[in-house]
CSV table of C-alpha atoms and ligand atoms in Angstrom, one decimal:
chain,number,residue,atom,x,y,z
A,45,MET,CA,-1.1,20.7,17.3
A,46,LYS,CA,-1.8,17.1,17.8
A,47,ASN,CA,-3.1,15.2,14.7
A,48,ILE,CA,-6.0,13.4,16.1
A,49,LYS,CA,-6.8,11.4,13.1
A,50,SER,CA,-3.5,9.3,13.5
A,51,MET,CA,-4.7,8.5,17.2
A,52,LEU,CA,-6.3,5.3,18.2
A,53,PRO,CA,-9.3,5.7,20.5
A,54,GLU,CA,-7.7,4.3,23.6
A,55,GLU,CA,-4.9,7.1,23.0
A,56,ILE,CA,-7.6,9.9,22.4
A,57,ALA,CA,-9.3,8.6,25.6
A,58,ALA,CA,-6.2,8.8,27.6
A,59,ASP,CA,-5.4,12.4,26.5
A,60,PHE,CA,-9.0,13.4,27.0
A,61,GLN,CA,-8.7,12.3,30.7
A,62,GLU,CA,-5.6,14.4,30.9
A,63,LEU,CA,-7.4,17.2,29.7
A,64,GLY,CA,-10.3,16.5,32.3
A,65,LEU,CA,-12.7,15.6,29.4
A,66,PRO,CA,-15.2,12.6,29.9
A,67,LYS,CA,-13.6,9.3,28.3
A,68,TYR,CA,-16.6,8.4,26.6
A,69,ARG,CA,-16.3,11.4,24.2
A,70,ALA,CA,-13.2,9.6,22.7
A,71,LYS,CA,-15.2,6.9,21.2
A,72,GLN,CA,-17.7,9.6,19.7
A,73,VAL,CA,-15.0,11.7,18.3
A,74,PHE,CA,-13.2,8.5,16.8
A,75,ARG,CA,-16.4,7.6,15.2
A,76,TRP,CA,-16.9,11.1,13.5
A,77,LEU,CA,-13.5,10.9,12.3
A,78,GLY,CA,-14.2,7.8,10.7
A,79,ARG,CA,-16.9,9.5,8.7
A,80,GLY,CA,-14.6,11.9,7.0
A,81,VAL,CA,-15.4,15.1,8.9
A,82,GLY,CA,-13.0,17.9,8.2
A,83,SER,CA,-13.5,19.8,11.5
A,84,PHE,CA,-14.7,19.4,15.1
A,85,GLU,CA,-17.5,21.9,14.2
A,86,GLU,CA,-19.2,19.0,12.1
A,87,MET,CA,-19.5,16.7,15.1
A,88,SER,CA,-23.1,18.0,15.8
A,89,ASP,CA,-23.8,15.9,18.9
A,90,LEU,CA,-20.9,17.4,20.9
A,91,PRO,CA,-21.6,20.3,23.1
A,92,LYS,CA,-20.4,23.7,21.3
A,93,GLU,CA,-17.8,24.6,24.0
A,94,LEU,CA,-16.2,21.2,23.7
A,95,ARG,CA,-16.1,21.5,19.9
A,96,ARG,CA,-14.2,25.0,20.3
A,97,ARG,CA,-11.8,23.4,23.1
A,98,LEU,CA,-11.0,20.4,20.8
A,99,GLY,CA,-10.3,22.7,17.8
A,100,GLU,CA,-7.8,24.6,20.0
A,101,GLU,CA,-6.0,21.3,21.0
A,102,TYR,CA,-6.1,19.0,17.7
A,103,ALA,CA,-5.9,19.4,14.1
A,104,ILE,CA,-8.0,17.6,11.5
A,105,TYR,CA,-6.6,17.7,8.1
A,106,LYS,CA,-8.5,16.4,4.9
A,107,PRO,CA,-7.0,15.7,1.5
A,108,LYS,CA,-8.4,17.3,-1.8
A,109,VAL,CA,-9.1,15.4,-4.9
A,110,ILE,CA,-6.9,17.2,-7.5
A,111,GLY,CA,-7.0,14.4,-10.1
A,112,LYS,CA,-9.6,11.6,-10.9
A,113,GLN,CA,-9.7,9.6,-13.9
A,114,VAL,CA,-12.3,6.6,-14.4
A,115,SER,CA,-11.3,3.7,-16.8
A,116,LYS,CA,-13.9,3.3,-19.7
A,117,LEU,CA,-12.7,-0.2,-19.9
A,118,ASP,CA,-13.4,-1.7,-16.3
A,119,GLY,CA,-14.5,1.3,-14.0
A,120,THR,CA,-11.2,1.4,-12.2
A,121,ILE,CA,-10.8,4.7,-10.5
A,122,LYS,CA,-7.5,6.5,-10.0
A,123,TYR,CA,-7.3,9.4,-7.6
A,124,LEU,CA,-4.8,12.1,-7.1
A,125,TRP,CA,-4.9,13.7,-3.7
A,126,GLU,CA,-3.3,17.0,-2.4
A,127,LEU,CA,-2.1,16.7,1.0
A,128,TYR,CA,-2.0,19.4,3.7
A,129,ASP,CA,1.6,20.5,2.7
A,130,GLY,CA,0.9,20.5,-1.1
A,131,ASN,CA,2.6,17.1,-1.8
A,132,ALA,CA,0.3,14.8,-3.8
A,133,VAL,CA,-0.2,10.9,-3.8
A,134,GLU,CA,-2.2,8.3,-5.7
A,135,THR,CA,-4.8,5.8,-4.8
A,136,VAL,CA,-6.5,3.3,-7.2
A,137,VAL,CA,-10.0,1.8,-6.6
A,138,MET,CA,-10.5,-1.4,-8.4
A,139,SER,CA,-13.8,-3.5,-8.7
A,140,TYR,CA,-13.8,-7.2,-8.5
A,141,LYS,CA,-16.5,-9.9,-8.3
A,142,HIS,CA,-15.9,-10.2,-4.5
A,143,GLY,CA,-15.8,-6.4,-3.8
A,144,ASN,CA,-13.7,-3.3,-4.1
A,145,THR,CA,-10.0,-3.1,-3.6
A,146,VAL,CA,-8.2,0.1,-2.9
A,147,CYS,CA,-4.5,0.3,-3.7
A,148,VAL,CA,-3.0,2.9,-1.4
A,149,SER,CA,0.5,4.8,-1.3
A,150,SER,CA,2.5,4.8,1.8
A,151,GLN,CA,5.1,7.5,0.9
A,152,VAL,CA,5.3,10.6,-1.3
A,153,GLY,CA,7.9,9.3,-3.7
A,154,CYS,CA,10.2,6.4,-3.1
A,155,ARG,CA,13.8,5.8,-2.4
A,156,GLN,CA,14.1,2.2,-3.4
A,157,GLY,CA,15.1,3.0,-6.9
A,158,CYS,CA,13.5,0.0,-8.9
A,159,ALA,CA,14.6,0.1,-12.4
A,160,PHE,CA,11.0,-0.4,-13.8
A,161,CYS,CA,9.0,1.6,-11.5
A,162,ALA,CA,7.7,5.2,-11.9
A,163,SER,CA,7.3,6.0,-8.2
A,164,THR,CA,10.9,6.2,-7.6
A,165,ILE,CA,12.0,8.4,-10.3
A,166,GLY,CA,12.0,11.7,-8.2
A,167,GLY,CA,13.4,9.9,-5.0
A,168,LEU,CA,11.6,10.0,-1.6
A,169,VAL,CA,10.0,13.4,-0.6
A,170,ARG,CA,8.4,12.2,2.8
A,171,CYS,CA,6.6,9.3,4.6
A,172,LEU,CA,2.9,9.5,4.9
A,173,GLU,CA,1.3,10.0,8.3
A,174,PRO,CA,-1.0,7.1,9.5
A,175,CYS,CA,-4.0,9.1,8.9
A,176,GLU,CA,-2.9,10.2,5.6
A,177,ILE,CA,-3.0,6.5,4.3
A,178,LEU,CA,-6.4,6.1,6.2
A,179,ASP,CA,-7.7,9.0,4.3
A,180,GLU,CA,-6.9,7.4,1.0
A,181,VAL,CA,-9.1,4.4,2.0
A,182,MET,CA,-11.8,6.5,3.5
A,183,PHE,CA,-12.1,9.2,0.9
A,184,SER,CA,-11.8,6.9,-2.0
A,185,GLN,CA,-14.8,5.2,-0.6
A,186,LEU,CA,-16.7,8.4,0.3
A,187,ASP,CA,-16.0,9.9,-3.3
A,188,SER,CA,-16.6,6.8,-5.3
A,189,GLY,CA,-19.5,5.6,-3.3
A,190,LYS,CA,-18.0,2.0,-3.6
A,191,PRO,CA,-17.6,0.3,-0.2
A,192,ILE,CA,-14.2,-0.8,0.2
A,193,SER,CA,-13.6,-4.2,1.5
A,194,ASN,CA,-10.0,-5.0,0.6
A,195,ILE,CA,-6.7,-3.0,0.7
A,196,VAL,CA,-3.4,-3.5,-0.9
A,197,LEU,CA,-0.4,-1.4,0.1
A,198,MET,CA,0.7,-1.3,-3.4
A,199,GLY,CA,0.7,2.3,-4.4
A,200,ILE,CA,3.7,4.7,-4.4
A,201,GLY,CA,6.2,4.1,-1.6
A,202,GLU,CA,7.7,1.1,0.3
A,203,PRO,CA,5.6,0.5,3.4
A,204,LEU,CA,8.5,-1.3,5.4
A,205,ASP,CA,10.4,1.9,5.0
A,206,ASN,CA,7.7,3.9,6.8
A,207,TYR,CA,7.0,0.9,9.3
A,208,ASP,CA,5.7,2.5,12.3
A,209,ASN,CA,3.3,4.7,10.4
A,210,VAL,CA,1.9,1.9,8.4
A,211,ILE,CA,1.5,-0.2,11.5
A,212,ARG,CA,-0.5,2.4,13.2
A,213,PHE,CA,-2.5,2.8,9.7
A,214,LEU,CA,-3.3,-0.8,9.9
A,215,ARG,CA,-4.6,-0.5,13.5
A,216,LEU,CA,-6.7,2.4,12.6
A,217,VAL,CA,-8.2,1.0,9.5
A,218,ASN,CA,-8.8,-2.3,11.2
A,219,HIS,CA,-10.4,-0.9,14.4
A,220,PRO,CA,-14.3,-1.8,15.1
A,221,ASP,CA,-15.2,1.7,15.7
A,222,GLY,CA,-13.3,2.8,12.5
A,223,MET,CA,-13.6,1.2,9.0
A,224,ASN,CA,-13.2,-2.3,10.6
A,225,ILE,CA,-11.5,-3.7,7.6
A,226,GLY,CA,-10.1,-7.3,8.5
A,227,MET,CA,-6.7,-7.9,8.3
A,228,ARG,CA,-7.2,-10.9,6.1
A,229,HIS,CA,-8.5,-8.4,3.5
A,230,ILE,CA,-5.1,-6.4,3.6
A,231,SER,CA,-1.8,-7.2,1.5
A,232,LEU,CA,1.3,-5.5,2.1
A,233,SER,CA,3.8,-5.3,-0.5
A,234,THR,CA,7.6,-5.0,-0.1
A,235,CYS,CA,10.6,-4.8,-2.3
A,236,GLY,CA,12.3,-7.0,0.4
A,237,ILE,CA,13.3,-4.8,3.5
A,238,ILE,CA,14.2,-7.9,5.4
A,239,GLU,CA,15.2,-6.1,8.5
A,240,ARG,CA,11.6,-5.5,9.2
A,241,PHE,CA,10.2,-9.1,8.5
A,242,ASP,CA,10.7,-10.5,11.9
A,243,ASP,CA,9.1,-7.6,13.7
A,244,LEU,CA,6.1,-7.8,11.3
A,245,ALA,CA,5.8,-11.6,11.9
A,246,ALA,CA,6.0,-11.1,15.5
A,247,LEU,CA,2.8,-8.8,15.4
A,248,ASP,CA,1.0,-11.6,13.9
A,249,LEU,CA,-1.4,-9.6,12.1
A,250,GLN,CA,-2.8,-12.1,9.8
A,251,LEU,CA,-2.3,-9.9,6.9
A,252,THR,CA,-0.9,-10.9,3.5
A,253,LEU,CA,2.9,-10.3,2.9
A,254,SER,CA,3.5,-9.8,-0.8
A,255,VAL,CA,7.2,-9.8,-1.8
A,256,SER,CA,8.2,-7.9,-5.1
A,257,LEU,CA,10.6,-10.6,-6.4
A,258,HIS,CA,10.9,-9.8,-9.9
A,259,ALA,CA,14.1,-12.1,-10.4
A,260,PRO,CA,15.1,-15.2,-8.5
A,261,ASP,CA,18.9,-14.6,-9.0
A,262,ASP,CA,20.9,-11.9,-7.6
A,263,GLU,CA,22.5,-10.8,-10.6
A,264,THR,CA,19.2,-10.0,-12.4
A,265,ARG,CA,17.6,-8.7,-9.2
A,266,SER,CA,20.3,-6.4,-8.2
A,267,LYS,CA,20.1,-4.8,-11.5
A,268,LEU,CA,16.5,-4.3,-11.4
A,269,MET,CA,16.2,-3.7,-7.7
A,270,PRO,CA,18.9,-1.8,-5.6
A,271,ALA,CA,17.1,-3.0,-2.4
A,272,ASN,CA,18.6,-6.6,-3.3
A,273,ARG,CA,22.2,-5.3,-3.3
A,274,GLY,CA,23.8,-5.9,0.0
A,275,ARG,CA,20.9,-8.2,1.0
A,276,GLY,CA,20.7,-10.9,-1.7
A,277,VAL,CA,18.1,-13.3,-2.7
A,278,ASP,CA,19.2,-16.1,-0.1
A,279,ALA,CA,18.7,-13.8,2.8
A,280,LEU,CA,15.3,-12.8,1.4
A,281,MET,CA,14.3,-16.2,1.2
A,282,ASN,CA,15.3,-17.0,4.8
A,283,ALA,CA,13.4,-14.1,5.9
A,284,CYS,CA,10.4,-15.2,4.0
A,285,ARG,CA,10.8,-18.7,5.5
A,286,ARG,CA,10.7,-17.4,9.0
A,287,TYR,CA,7.9,-15.3,8.4
A,288,TYR,CA,5.9,-18.1,7.2
A,289,ASP,CA,6.9,-20.3,10.0
A,290,VAL,CA,5.8,-17.8,12.7
A,291,THR,CA,2.4,-16.5,11.0
A,292,GLY,CA,1.5,-19.5,9.1
A,293,ARG,CA,0.6,-17.2,6.5
A,294,ARG,CA,1.5,-18.0,2.9
A,295,ILE,CA,3.7,-15.2,1.2
A,296,SER,CA,2.9,-14.1,-2.3
A,297,PHE,CA,5.8,-13.3,-4.7
A,298,GLU,CA,4.9,-10.5,-7.2
A,299,TYR,CA,6.8,-10.9,-10.5
A,300,ALA,CA,6.7,-8.3,-13.3
A,301,MET,CA,7.3,-9.9,-16.6
A,302,ILE,CA,9.9,-7.8,-18.5
A,303,ASN,CA,10.9,-8.9,-21.8
A,304,GLY,CA,14.3,-10.6,-22.2
A,305,VAL,CA,15.2,-9.6,-18.8
A,306,ASN,CA,13.7,-12.0,-16.2
A,307,ASP,CA,11.4,-14.2,-18.4
A,308,THR,CA,13.8,-16.9,-19.5
A,309,GLU,CA,13.7,-20.6,-18.8
A,310,PHE,CA,16.6,-20.1,-16.3
A,311,HIS,CA,14.5,-17.6,-14.4
A,312,ALA,CA,11.3,-19.8,-14.4
A,313,HIS,CA,13.3,-22.8,-13.1
A,314,LEU,CA,14.9,-20.9,-10.5
A,315,LEU,CA,11.8,-18.9,-9.5
A,316,ALA,CA,10.0,-22.3,-9.2
A,317,LYS,CA,12.7,-23.5,-6.8
A,318,ARG,CA,12.5,-20.3,-4.5
A,319,ALA,CA,8.7,-20.4,-4.4
A,320,LYS,CA,8.7,-24.2,-3.3
A,321,SER,CA,11.4,-23.6,-0.8
A,322,VAL,CA,9.1,-21.3,1.1
A,323,SER,CA,5.7,-22.3,0.0
A,324,ALA,CA,5.1,-19.2,-1.7
A,325,HIS,CA,2.3,-18.3,-4.2
A,326,VAL,CA,3.5,-16.5,-7.6
A,327,ASN,CA,1.6,-13.7,-9.1
A,328,LEU,CA,2.8,-12.7,-12.3
A,329,ILE,CA,2.2,-9.1,-13.5
A,330,PRO,CA,2.5,-8.2,-17.1
A,331,LEU,CA,4.9,-5.1,-17.1
A,332,ASN,CA,3.1,-1.7,-17.3
A,333,HIS,CA,5.0,0.3,-19.7
A,334,VAL,CA,6.4,3.5,-18.1
A,335,GLU,CA,7.3,6.3,-20.4
A,336,GLU,CA,10.7,7.1,-18.6
A,337,ARG,CA,11.6,3.4,-18.5
A,338,ARG,CA,13.3,1.2,-21.2
A,339,PHE,CA,11.6,-2.1,-20.4
A,340,CYS,CA,8.9,-3.9,-22.4
A,341,PRO,CA,6.3,-6.4,-21.2
A,342,SER,CA,7.2,-10.1,-21.8
A,343,THR,CA,5.5,-11.4,-25.2
A,344,GLN,CA,2.8,-13.7,-25.0
A,345,GLY,CA,4.9,-16.5,-26.0
A,346,HIS,CA,7.5,-16.0,-23.4
A,347,MET,CA,4.5,-15.7,-20.7
A,348,LYS,CA,3.1,-19.0,-21.7
A,349,ALA,CA,6.3,-20.8,-21.7
A,350,PHE,CA,7.2,-19.3,-18.3
A,351,ILE,CA,3.7,-20.3,-16.9
A,352,LYS,CA,4.1,-23.7,-18.1
A,353,ILE,CA,7.4,-24.2,-16.4
A,354,LEU,CA,5.9,-23.0,-13.1
A,355,GLU,CA,2.9,-25.4,-13.4
A,356,ASP,CA,5.0,-28.2,-14.3
A,357,GLU,CA,7.1,-27.7,-11.3
A,358,GLY,CA,4.0,-27.6,-9.2
A,359,VAL,CA,3.9,-23.9,-8.1
A,360,ASN,CA,0.8,-22.2,-7.4
A,361,VAL,CA,0.8,-19.3,-10.1
A,362,THR,CA,-1.7,-16.8,-11.3
A,363,VAL,CA,-1.4,-14.0,-13.6
A,364,ARG,CA,-2.8,-10.5,-12.6
A,365,ARG,CA,-5.6,-9.2,-14.5
A,366,LYS,CA,-4.7,-5.8,-16.2
A,367,LEU,CA,-7.2,-3.1,-14.8
A,368,GLY,CA,-7.2,0.5,-15.6
A,369,GLY,CA,-5.1,0.3,-18.8
A,370,ASP,CA,-6.4,3.6,-19.8
A,371,VAL,CA,-6.1,5.5,-16.7
A,372,ASP,CA,-2.2,5.5,-15.9
A,373,ALA,CA,-3.0,3.0,-13.0
A,374,SER,CA,0.6,2.0,-12.7
A,375,CYS,CA,2.5,3.4,-9.5
A,376,GLY,CA,3.5,6.8,-9.7
A,377,GLN,CA,2.2,7.5,-13.2
A,378,LEU,CA,-0.5,10.2,-12.6
A,379,ARG,CA,1.6,12.0,-10.0
A,380,ARG,CA,4.7,12.2,-12.7
A,381,LYS,CA,2.1,13.4,-15.2
A,382,MET,CA,0.9,16.3,-12.9
A,383,GLN,CA,4.4,17.2,-11.9
A,384,LYS,CA,5.2,17.5,-15.7
A,385,ALA,CA,2.1,19.4,-16.5
A,386,GLU,CA,3.0,21.8,-13.8
A,387,GLY,CA,6.4,22.2,-14.9
A,388,LYS,CA,7.9,20.9,-11.7
A,389,ILE,CA,10.1,18.2,-13.6
B,621,SAH,N1,7.4,-0.8,-2.6
B,621,SAH,C1,6.4,-1.8,-2.5
B,621,SAH,C2,5.0,-1.4,-2.9
B,621,SAH,C3,4.8,-0.6,-4.2
B,621,SAH,S1,4.9,-1.1,-5.7
B,621,SAH,C4,6.9,-2.9,-3.4
B,621,SAH,O1,8.1,-2.8,-4.0
B,621,SAH,O2,6.4,-3.9,-3.3
B,621,SAH,C5,3.7,-2.3,-5.9
B,621,SAH,C6,4.1,-3.4,-7.0
B,621,SAH,O3,4.2,-2.8,-8.4
B,621,SAH,C7,5.5,-3.9,-6.6
B,621,SAH,O4,5.4,-5.4,-7.0
B,621,SAH,C8,6.2,-3.2,-7.7
B,621,SAH,O5,7.5,-3.9,-8.1
B,621,SAH,C9,5.1,-3.2,-9.0
B,621,SAH,N2,5.5,-2.4,-10.1
B,621,SAH,C10,6.2,-1.2,-10.1
B,621,SAH,N3,6.3,-0.7,-11.3
B,621,SAH,C11,5.6,-1.6,-12.0
B,621,SAH,C12,5.6,-1.6,-13.4
B,621,SAH,N4,5.9,-0.5,-14.4
B,621,SAH,N5,4.9,-2.6,-14.0
B,621,SAH,C13,4.4,-3.7,-13.2
B,621,SAH,N6,4.7,-3.8,-11.9
B,621,SAH,C14,5.1,-2.5,-11.4
């Protein structure tokens, strides 16, 4: 059966035409799907016979909340969803002054193998369908009652390793008859799958591309991030430059500060040079401690000295505020915990 929630209204309309159904029904159905219904039966303004017929042609899946943690510190909510095949992914809802941001996963697990990240420990299980990513946004909003205005693709998985489904998700969530979230309110984060940068730039989506840099030199970066091996920081910078030239959108470098690993003066100066070469903004993240990983967050002293070097060099730098410190809000942590509790690992 076809998965109707991953289809755009134009595609539903074309399908309906083939089935001999009136085209205008497509918009009606798409709107219902955007309200989070779990079956055609709930589409109360469709004729009964049509609902039955659609139920035979198409499937509608809906994720189930199997974990929910609410931070006592700042209200950050972390959801663990069960998907139709029993797999689980995480979503985080964060509240800022300017609105609510949802952080979505794009894959079940991840195959990129970053040394500090919890999401990748069990490898990649599968890619998420476009509608499964959409459901993370939609059901976070429905369950929490918080209207979502911003999306970051910074949960479990590498979005550019699930390129087609992620692009389709973006078109679905951005659609005026759907959630209608503007591309300028969406950030896509990548560990640097540069083979996709030109494709993404050509789409001219106006979203923000975040690059998880974490080290400005090949030696450190290849140790931390296997995705750097065989690609290299120079090639990554060239890809960033082209992306910026084509889209005019400033790239953001994510940089998790790891004590004694990537937070020395050498790293700060080289990072400043790299950032300036592609007009990138630098977002420093205090490393979240992951139980299975041996790394520690940088000390306050290291952070301060690092920031000063960047600022003195004229780099646009911010430090990410830590939210949800009490709810395992770092990538993949909640899913790992559940798997452990169930004796799966
Ligand atoms: N695969 C994508 C998106 C998912 S991770 C990417 O690599 O960008 C979202 C961000 O969290 C990335 O910048 C990632 O490197 C970072 N991250 C992963 N584990 C972390 C940890 N323990 N502490 C701080 N940041 C972490």
